[in-house]
CSV table of C-alpha atoms and ligand atoms in Angstrom, one decimal:
chain,number,residue,atom,x,y,z
A,1,MET,CA,-4.9,23.1,-11.3
A,2,SER,CA,-4.9,19.8,-13.1
A,3,ILE,CA,-2.7,17.0,-11.8
A,4,PRO,CA,-1.9,13.7,-13.6
A,5,GLU,CA,-4.2,10.8,-12.8
A,6,TYR,CA,-1.4,8.3,-13.5
A,7,PHE,CA,2.2,7.7,-12.7
A,8,GLU,CA,4.1,6.8,-15.9
A,9,LEU,CA,6.2,3.7,-15.4
A,10,GLU,CA,8.9,2.1,-17.4
A,11,GLY,CA,7.8,0.7,-20.7
A,12,GLY,CA,4.9,3.2,-21.0
A,13,ASP,CA,2.7,1.5,-18.3
A,14,ARG,CA,0.5,3.7,-16.2
A,15,MET,CA,-0.3,3.3,-12.5
A,16,PRO,CA,-3.5,5.1,-11.5
A,17,ARG,CA,-2.8,7.4,-8.7
A,18,ILE,CA,-6.0,6.4,-6.8
A,19,GLY,CA,-6.0,2.7,-6.2
A,20,PHE,CA,-8.2,0.4,-4.1
A,21,GLY,CA,-6.9,-1.0,-0.8
A,22,THR,CA,-8.1,-4.5,0.2
A,23,TRP,CA,-6.6,-5.1,3.6
A,24,GLN,CA,-8.9,-6.4,6.4
A,25,ALA,CA,-12.1,-7.4,4.5
A,26,SER,CA,-13.6,-10.9,4.6
A,27,ASP,CA,-13.6,-12.7,1.2
A,28,GLU,CA,-17.3,-12.2,0.5
A,29,VAL,CA,-17.3,-8.6,1.5
A,30,LEU,CA,-14.2,-8.0,-0.5
A,31,GLU,CA,-15.6,-9.5,-3.7
A,32,LYS,CA,-18.6,-7.2,-3.6
A,33,ALA,CA,-16.4,-4.2,-2.8
A,34,VAL,CA,-14.1,-4.9,-5.7
A,35,GLU,CA,-17.2,-5.2,-8.0
A,36,ALA,CA,-18.4,-1.8,-6.7
A,37,ALA,CA,-14.9,-0.4,-7.1
A,38,LEU,CA,-14.6,-1.6,-10.8
A,39,GLU,CA,-18.0,0.0,-11.4
A,40,ALA,CA,-16.9,3.2,-9.8
A,41,GLY,CA,-13.9,3.3,-12.1
A,42,TYR,CA,-11.0,2.0,-10.0
A,43,ARG,CA,-8.4,0.1,-12.1
A,44,HIS,CA,-5.6,-0.2,-9.6
A,45,PHE,CA,-5.9,-2.8,-6.9
A,46,ASP,CA,-3.6,-3.4,-4.0
A,47,THR,CA,-3.3,-6.7,-2.1
A,48,ALA,CA,-0.5,-8.7,-0.4
A,49,ARG,CA,0.1,-12.4,0.2
A,50,ALA,CA,-0.1,-11.5,3.9
A,51,TYR,CA,-3.7,-10.3,3.6
A,52,GLU,CA,-4.7,-13.8,2.7
A,53,ASN,CA,-7.3,-12.5,0.2
A,54,GLU,CA,-5.6,-13.0,-3.2
A,55,PRO,CA,-8.1,-15.7,-4.3
A,56,ALA,CA,-11.1,-13.5,-3.5
A,57,LEU,CA,-9.6,-10.5,-5.3
A,58,GLY,CA,-8.7,-12.7,-8.2
A,59,ARG,CA,-12.2,-14.1,-8.5
A,60,ALA,CA,-13.7,-10.6,-8.6
A,61,LEU,CA,-11.2,-9.3,-11.1
A,62,ASN,CA,-11.5,-12.3,-13.3
A,63,ARG,CA,-15.2,-12.0,-13.5
A,64,TRP,CA,-14.7,-8.5,-14.8
A,65,ILE,CA,-11.9,-9.4,-17.2
A,66,ALA,CA,-14.0,-12.3,-18.5
A,67,GLY,CA,-11.2,-13.7,-20.6
A,68,ASP,CA,-10.7,-10.4,-22.5
A,69,ALA,CA,-6.9,-9.5,-22.7
A,70,ALA,CA,-7.7,-5.9,-23.5
A,71,ARG,CA,-9.7,-5.6,-20.2
A,72,ARG,CA,-6.8,-7.3,-18.3
A,73,LYS,CA,-4.5,-4.6,-19.7
A,74,GLN,CA,-6.7,-1.9,-18.2
A,75,LEU,CA,-6.0,-3.2,-14.7
A,76,PHE,CA,-3.0,-2.5,-12.5
A,77,VAL,CA,-2.7,-5.2,-9.8
A,78,THR,CA,-0.2,-5.1,-7.0
A,79,THR,CA,0.7,-7.8,-4.6
A,80,LYS,CA,3.5,-8.3,-2.1
A,81,LEU,CA,6.2,-10.7,-1.1
A,82,PRO,CA,5.4,-11.5,2.6
A,83,PRO,CA,8.0,-11.1,5.3
A,84,GLY,CA,8.3,-15.0,5.5
A,85,GLY,CA,9.6,-14.9,1.9
A,86,ASN,CA,12.3,-12.4,2.4
A,87,ARG,CA,15.3,-14.4,1.3
A,88,PRO,CA,16.5,-15.1,-2.2
A,89,GLU,CA,15.7,-18.8,-2.2
A,90,SER,CA,12.1,-18.2,-1.1
A,91,VAL,CA,11.1,-15.5,-3.5
A,92,GLN,CA,10.0,-17.6,-6.5
A,93,GLU,CA,7.8,-19.9,-4.4
A,94,TYR,CA,5.9,-17.0,-2.8
A,95,PHE,CA,5.6,-15.2,-6.1
A,96,ASP,CA,4.2,-18.3,-7.8
A,97,ALA,CA,1.7,-18.8,-5.0
A,98,SER,CA,0.4,-15.2,-5.4
A,99,LEU,CA,0.1,-15.6,-9.2
A,100,ARG,CA,-1.8,-18.9,-8.8
A,101,ASP,CA,-4.1,-17.5,-6.1
A,102,LEU,CA,-4.9,-14.3,-8.0
A,103,ASN,CA,-5.4,-16.6,-11.1
A,104,LEU,CA,-3.8,-14.0,-13.4
A,105,GLU,CA,-1.2,-14.4,-16.1
A,106,TYR,CA,0.9,-11.6,-14.8
A,107,ILE,CA,1.1,-9.2,-11.9
A,108,ASP,CA,1.6,-5.5,-12.7
A,109,LEU,CA,3.6,-4.7,-9.5
A,110,TYR,CA,5.3,-6.9,-7.0
A,111,LEU,CA,6.6,-5.3,-3.8
A,112,ILE,CA,8.9,-6.4,-1.0
A,113,HIS,CA,6.3,-5.9,1.7
A,114,THR,CA,8.7,-5.2,4.6
A,115,PRO,CA,12.5,-5.0,4.9
A,116,PHE,CA,12.4,-7.2,8.0
A,117,ALA,CA,11.8,-11.0,7.7
A,118,PHE,CA,10.0,-13.9,9.4
A,119,GLN,CA,11.3,-17.4,9.2
A,120,HIS,CA,9.9,-19.5,6.4
A,121,VAL,CA,7.3,-21.8,7.9
A,122,PRO,CA,5.3,-23.6,5.2
A,123,GLY,CA,1.6,-22.8,5.5
A,124,ASP,CA,2.1,-20.1,8.1
A,125,LEU,CA,2.5,-16.5,7.0
A,126,HIS,CA,2.8,-15.2,10.5
A,127,PRO,CA,4.8,-17.7,12.4
A,128,LYS,CA,5.0,-17.1,16.2
A,129,ASN,CA,7.1,-18.3,19.1
A,130,PRO,CA,5.3,-19.7,22.2
A,131,ASP,CA,5.4,-16.3,23.9
A,132,GLY,CA,3.5,-14.7,21.0
A,133,SER,CA,6.5,-12.9,19.5
A,134,MET,CA,7.2,-13.4,15.8
A,135,LYS,CA,9.7,-16.0,14.6
A,136,VAL,CA,12.0,-13.4,13.1
A,137,ASP,CA,14.8,-14.2,10.6
A,138,HIS,CA,17.6,-11.8,11.5
A,139,SER,CA,19.8,-12.8,8.6
A,140,THR,CA,18.1,-10.7,5.9
A,141,ASN,CA,20.3,-9.3,3.1
A,142,LEU,CA,18.1,-6.6,1.6
A,143,LEU,CA,20.2,-6.0,-1.5
A,144,GLU,CA,20.4,-9.7,-2.4
A,145,LEU,CA,16.7,-10.0,-1.8
A,146,TRP,CA,16.1,-7.0,-4.1
A,147,LYS,CA,18.3,-8.4,-6.8
A,148,THR,CA,16.3,-11.6,-6.7
A,149,VAL,CA,13.0,-9.8,-6.9
A,150,LEU,CA,14.3,-7.8,-9.9
A,151,LYS,CA,15.0,-11.0,-11.7
A,152,LEU,CA,11.3,-12.0,-11.5
A,153,LYS,CA,10.7,-9.5,-14.3
A,154,GLU,CA,12.7,-11.7,-16.7
A,155,SER,CA,9.8,-14.3,-16.7
A,156,GLY,CA,7.3,-11.7,-18.0
A,157,ARG,CA,5.0,-12.7,-15.2
A,158,VAL,CA,5.5,-9.4,-13.4
A,159,ARG,CA,5.8,-6.0,-15.1
A,160,HIS,CA,7.2,-3.9,-12.3
A,161,VAL,CA,8.8,-4.4,-8.9
A,162,GLY,CA,9.1,-2.2,-6.0
A,163,VAL,CA,9.4,-1.9,-2.2
A,164,SER,CA,7.3,-1.0,0.8
A,165,ASN,CA,8.0,0.2,4.4
A,166,LEU,CA,11.5,1.2,3.6
A,167,ASN,CA,13.1,4.3,5.3
A,168,ALA,CA,15.1,6.8,3.2
A,169,GLU,CA,18.5,5.1,3.9
A,170,GLN,CA,17.1,1.7,2.8
A,171,LEU,CA,15.5,3.3,-0.3
A,172,SER,CA,18.8,4.9,-1.3
A,173,ARG,CA,20.6,1.5,-0.8
A,174,VAL,CA,18.2,-0.4,-3.0
A,175,CYS,CA,18.4,2.4,-5.6
A,176,SER,CA,22.2,1.7,-5.8
A,177,VAL,CA,21.2,-1.6,-7.4
A,178,ALA,CA,18.1,-0.5,-9.4
A,179,ARG,CA,15.4,2.0,-8.9
A,180,PRO,CA,12.1,0.5,-7.6
A,181,ALA,CA,8.9,1.3,-9.5
A,182,CYS,CA,7.5,2.7,-6.3
A,183,LEU,CA,7.8,3.0,-2.6
A,184,GLN,CA,4.6,2.1,-0.7
A,185,VAL,CA,4.5,3.6,2.8
A,186,GLU,CA,2.1,5.0,5.4
A,187,VAL,CA,1.3,8.6,4.5
A,188,HIS,CA,-1.6,10.7,5.7
A,189,ALA,CA,-2.3,14.1,7.4
A,190,LEU,CA,-0.8,13.1,10.7
A,191,CYS,CA,2.2,11.2,9.2
A,192,GLN,CA,3.2,13.1,6.1
A,193,GLN,CA,6.8,11.9,5.9
A,194,PRO,CA,8.1,15.1,4.1
A,195,ALA,CA,11.8,14.0,4.4
A,196,LEU,CA,11.1,10.6,3.0
A,197,ALA,CA,8.9,12.1,0.2
A,198,ALA,CA,11.8,14.5,-0.7
A,199,ALA,CA,14.3,11.7,-0.7
A,200,ALA,CA,12.1,9.5,-2.9
A,201,ARG,CA,11.5,12.5,-5.3
A,202,GLU,CA,15.3,13.0,-5.5
A,203,LEU,CA,15.8,9.3,-6.3
A,204,GLY,CA,12.9,9.4,-8.9
A,205,VAL,CA,10.8,6.9,-7.0
A,206,PRO,CA,7.0,7.6,-6.9
A,207,ILE,CA,5.4,7.2,-3.5
A,208,VAL,CA,2.1,5.3,-3.0
A,209,ALA,CA,0.5,6.3,0.3
A,210,TYR,CA,-1.1,3.5,2.3
A,211,SER,CA,-3.6,4.1,5.1
A,212,PRO,CA,-4.3,7.5,3.6
A,213,LEU,CA,-7.5,7.9,5.7
A,214,GLY,CA,-5.8,6.8,8.9
A,215,SER,CA,-6.6,3.1,8.9
A,216,LYS,CA,-9.4,3.3,11.5
A,217,ALA,CA,-9.7,-0.5,11.9
A,218,LEU,CA,-5.9,-0.8,12.7
A,219,ALA,CA,-6.0,2.3,15.0
A,220,ASP,CA,-9.0,0.9,16.9
A,221,SER,CA,-7.4,-2.6,17.3
A,222,LEU,CA,-4.1,-1.1,18.5
A,223,SER,CA,-5.9,1.3,20.8
A,224,ALA,CA,-7.8,-1.6,22.4
A,225,LYS,CA,-4.5,-3.4,23.0
A,226,THR,CA,-2.3,-0.6,24.2
A,227,GLY,CA,-4.7,2.2,25.4
A,228,ARG,CA,-3.0,4.7,23.1
A,229,GLU,CA,-5.4,7.1,21.5
A,230,TYR,CA,-5.4,7.6,17.8
A,231,PRO,CA,-7.2,10.8,16.5
A,232,ASP,CA,-9.8,10.2,13.8
A,233,LEU,CA,-8.4,12.0,10.8
A,234,LEU,CA,-11.8,12.4,9.3
A,235,GLN,CA,-12.9,14.5,12.3
A,236,LEU,CA,-9.9,16.8,12.6
A,237,PRO,CA,-11.4,20.3,12.7
A,238,ALA,CA,-9.1,21.6,9.9
A,239,VAL,CA,-10.1,18.7,7.7
A,240,VAL,CA,-13.8,19.1,8.4
A,241,ARG,CA,-13.6,22.9,7.9
A,242,ILE,CA,-11.8,22.6,4.5
A,243,ALA,CA,-14.3,19.8,3.4
A,244,GLN,CA,-17.2,22.0,4.2
A,245,ALA,CA,-15.7,25.0,2.4
A,246,HIS,CA,-15.3,22.8,-0.8
A,247,GLY,CA,-18.6,20.9,-0.4
A,248,ARG,CA,-16.6,17.7,-0.1
A,249,THR,CA,-16.2,14.9,2.4
A,250,PRO,CA,-13.3,14.8,4.8
A,251,ALA,CA,-12.0,11.7,3.1
A,252,GLN,CA,-12.0,13.5,-0.2
A,253,VAL,CA,-10.0,16.3,1.3
A,254,LEU,CA,-7.4,13.9,2.8
A,255,LEU,CA,-7.0,12.1,-0.6
A,256,ARG,CA,-6.8,15.3,-2.6
A,257,HIS,CA,-4.1,16.6,-0.2
A,258,THR,CA,-2.1,13.4,-0.8
A,259,LEU,CA,-2.5,13.8,-4.6
A,260,GLN,CA,-1.6,17.5,-4.6
A,261,ARG,CA,1.6,16.5,-2.7
A,262,GLY,CA,2.5,14.4,-5.7
A,263,LEU,CA,1.8,11.0,-4.3
A,264,ALA,CA,-0.6,8.1,-5.2
A,265,ALA,CA,-3.1,6.8,-2.6
A,266,ILE,CA,-4.8,3.5,-2.1
A,267,PRO,CA,-7.8,4.0,0.2
A,268,LYS,CA,-9.8,0.9,1.3
A,269,SER,CA,-13.5,0.9,1.7
A,270,THR,CA,-16.2,-1.8,1.5
A,271,ASN,CA,-19.1,0.7,1.4
A,272,PRO,CA,-20.3,1.5,-2.2
A,273,THR,CA,-21.0,5.1,-1.5
A,274,ARG,CA,-17.6,5.7,0.1
A,275,ILE,CA,-15.9,3.7,-2.6
A,276,LYS,CA,-17.3,6.2,-5.2
A,277,GLN,CA,-16.5,9.2,-3.1
A,278,ASN,CA,-12.9,8.2,-2.7
A,279,ILE,CA,-12.2,8.1,-6.4
A,280,SER,CA,-14.1,11.4,-7.1
A,281,VAL,CA,-11.2,13.6,-6.2
A,282,TRP,CA,-10.2,15.0,-9.6
A,283,ASP,CA,-12.6,17.8,-9.9
A,284,PHE,CA,-11.7,20.2,-7.1
A,285,VAL,CA,-8.6,21.9,-6.0
A,286,LEU,CA,-7.2,22.6,-2.5
A,287,SER,CA,-5.8,26.2,-2.3
A,288,GLU,CA,-2.3,27.0,-1.1
A,289,SER,CA,-3.7,28.0,2.3
A,290,ASP,CA,-5.7,24.7,2.5
A,291,MET,CA,-2.4,22.9,1.7
A,292,ARG,CA,-0.5,24.9,4.4
A,293,GLU,CA,-3.2,24.2,7.0
A,294,LEU,CA,-3.2,20.5,6.2
A,295,ALA,CA,0.7,20.4,6.2
A,296,ALA,CA,0.6,21.8,9.8
A,297,LEU,CA,-1.3,18.7,11.0
A,298,ASP,CA,1.8,16.5,10.6
A,299,ARG,CA,2.9,14.9,13.8
A,300,GLY,CA,6.0,13.2,12.4
A,301,GLU,CA,6.9,9.8,13.8
A,302,ASN,CA,4.2,10.3,16.5
A,303,GLY,CA,1.5,10.2,13.8
A,304,ARG,CA,2.5,6.8,12.5
A,305,ILE,CA,-0.2,4.1,13.1
A,306,CYS,CA,1.3,1.1,11.3
A,307,ASP,CA,4.5,0.8,13.3
A,308,PHE,CA,4.5,-3.0,13.3
A,309,SER,CA,4.2,-3.1,17.1
A,310,PHE,CA,1.6,-5.9,16.4
A,311,PHE,CA,4.6,-8.0,15.3
A,312,GLY,CA,6.5,-8.4,18.5
A,313,GLY,CA,10.2,-9.0,18.0
A,314,VAL,CA,10.6,-7.4,14.6
A,315,GLN,CA,11.8,-4.2,16.2
A,316,ASP,CA,15.2,-5.9,16.8
A,317,HIS,CA,15.6,-7.0,13.2
A,318,PRO,CA,18.7,-5.2,11.7
A,319,GLU,CA,16.5,-3.8,8.8
A,320,PHE,CA,13.6,-2.7,11.0
A,321,PRO,CA,12.8,0.6,9.3
A,322,PHE,CA,11.3,2.9,12.0
A,323,LYS,CA,14.1,3.2,14.5
A,324,LYS,CA,13.7,6.4,16.5
B,1,NAP,N1,2.3,-1.9,2.5
B,1,NAP,C1,1.8,-2.0,3.7
B,1,NAP,O1,2.5,-2.4,4.7
B,1,NAP,C2,0.4,-1.6,4.0
B,1,NAP,C3,0.0,-1.4,5.3
B,1,NAP,C4,-1.4,-0.9,5.5
B,1,NAP,C5,-2.2,-0.8,4.4
B,1,NAP,N2,-1.8,-1.1,3.1
B,1,NAP,C6,-2.7,-1.0,1.9
B,1,NAP,O2,-3.3,0.3,2.0
B,1,NAP,C7,-4.7,0.2,1.9
B,1,NAP,C8,-5.4,1.3,2.7
B,1,NAP,O3,-5.0,1.4,4.0
B,1,NAP,P1,-5.9,0.9,5.3
B,1,NAP,O4,-6.8,-0.1,4.8
B,1,NAP,O5,-4.9,0.6,6.4
B,1,NAP,O6,-6.7,2.2,5.7
B,1,NAP,P2,-7.4,3.5,5.1
B,1,NAP,O7,-7.6,3.3,3.6
B,1,NAP,O8,-6.6,4.7,5.5
B,1,NAP,O9,-8.7,3.5,5.9
B,1,NAP,C9,-9.7,2.5,5.7
B,1,NAP,C10,-10.8,2.8,6.7
B,1,NAP,O10,-11.5,4.1,6.4
B,1,NAP,C11,-12.8,3.9,6.2
B,1,NAP,N3,-13.2,4.7,5.1
B,1,NAP,C12,-12.9,4.5,3.8
B,1,NAP,N4,-13.4,5.5,3.0
B,1,NAP,C13,-14.1,6.3,3.8
B,1,NAP,C14,-14.8,7.5,3.6
B,1,NAP,N5,-15.0,8.0,2.4
B,1,NAP,N6,-15.4,8.1,4.7
B,1,NAP,C15,-15.2,7.6,6.0
B,1,NAP,N7,-14.5,6.4,6.2
B,1,NAP,C16,-14.0,5.8,5.1
B,1,NAP,C17,-13.0,2.4,5.9
B,1,NAP,O11,-14.2,1.9,6.4
B,1,NAP,P3,-15.3,1.3,5.3
B,1,NAP,O12,-14.7,0.1,4.6
B,1,NAP,O13,-16.5,0.9,6.2
B,1,NAP,O14,-15.7,2.4,4.3
B,1,NAP,C18,-11.9,1.8,6.8
B,1,NAP,O15,-12.3,1.7,8.1
B,1,NAP,C19,-4.9,-1.2,2.6
B,1,NAP,O16,-6.2,-1.7,2.4
B,1,NAP,C20,-3.8,-2.0,1.9
B,1,NAP,O17,-4.2,-2.4,0.6
B,1,NAP,C21,-0.5,-1.4,2.9
């Protein structure tokens, strides 16, 4: 069973279905990891203004591009409008800052990072109230924001625009204006989002799965704060058994499962061996019974890790996507 290694986008552009995640790595570590990723064959890189690592990613990518326009064309670079920029009059300023920090002539894909918004506080991407809750901007008009983000394409400085962390109803609403190039959401074995995936398929919007390996760093930090236990996806007995049967690693099984479901995935690693393993997922096939066994691991909403509980106050925003 051969599956496409790219999503075909408008204008003939191609988004590699395995990308490289960059969240939660220090600048120095990230630059080395990006070099290892380029060496291993990754061409799709995912960052966000909110990760505060655009300059480090830009440095590593620019060293590889070395001024060669043909090399730049081989890359697919995604960044995201932070929640503090979620109003039409803020979009251009945040976009320009990302382009400047990445030090690129254009961005391949620009996403609205979240449908909820923070207040615009210059120099502070995560503005907080004295009680530690976020300074939330409740006045978000998602469709006006989307229309403004779409207009960015007119400058030629961004090739595609899309959305992240939207639920099915929100996705359908933005599609009534224009179809996003992708929807980036949390998807992994414990949070498979079959209804959202079906809705996106129906609307013709490709899904990019974030935290495809279960985001251990985030799970550990949330667990330390709340005491909630997050199972380690890489140690789930079904995943380990299927990995052993194929002579593969658990991470490769999780990524292949995501790909065979028709999604893209953007695993993050800073370890050169794991970086290579995570892109070496094109030469084995999960059987129908493997796929059924992996599908049965889904815990629905209870499997979600990145529920934005770490941003106190956003849960009351009218566009908060994960209302139970
Ligand atoms: N749009 C959004 O709101 C959003 C939210 C979250 C994430 N994202 C994006 O999605 C990317 C991926 O998600 P994530 O970083 O949350 O988590 P993830 O990719 O699911 O997991 C990363 C963790 O898995 C470990 N790991 C990676 N490969 C491994 C392997 N082969 N075997 C064992 N462990 C392995 C990494 O450790 P080592 O580094 O030590 O290998 C790291 O601790 C992010 O980096 C970011 O770009 C987007």
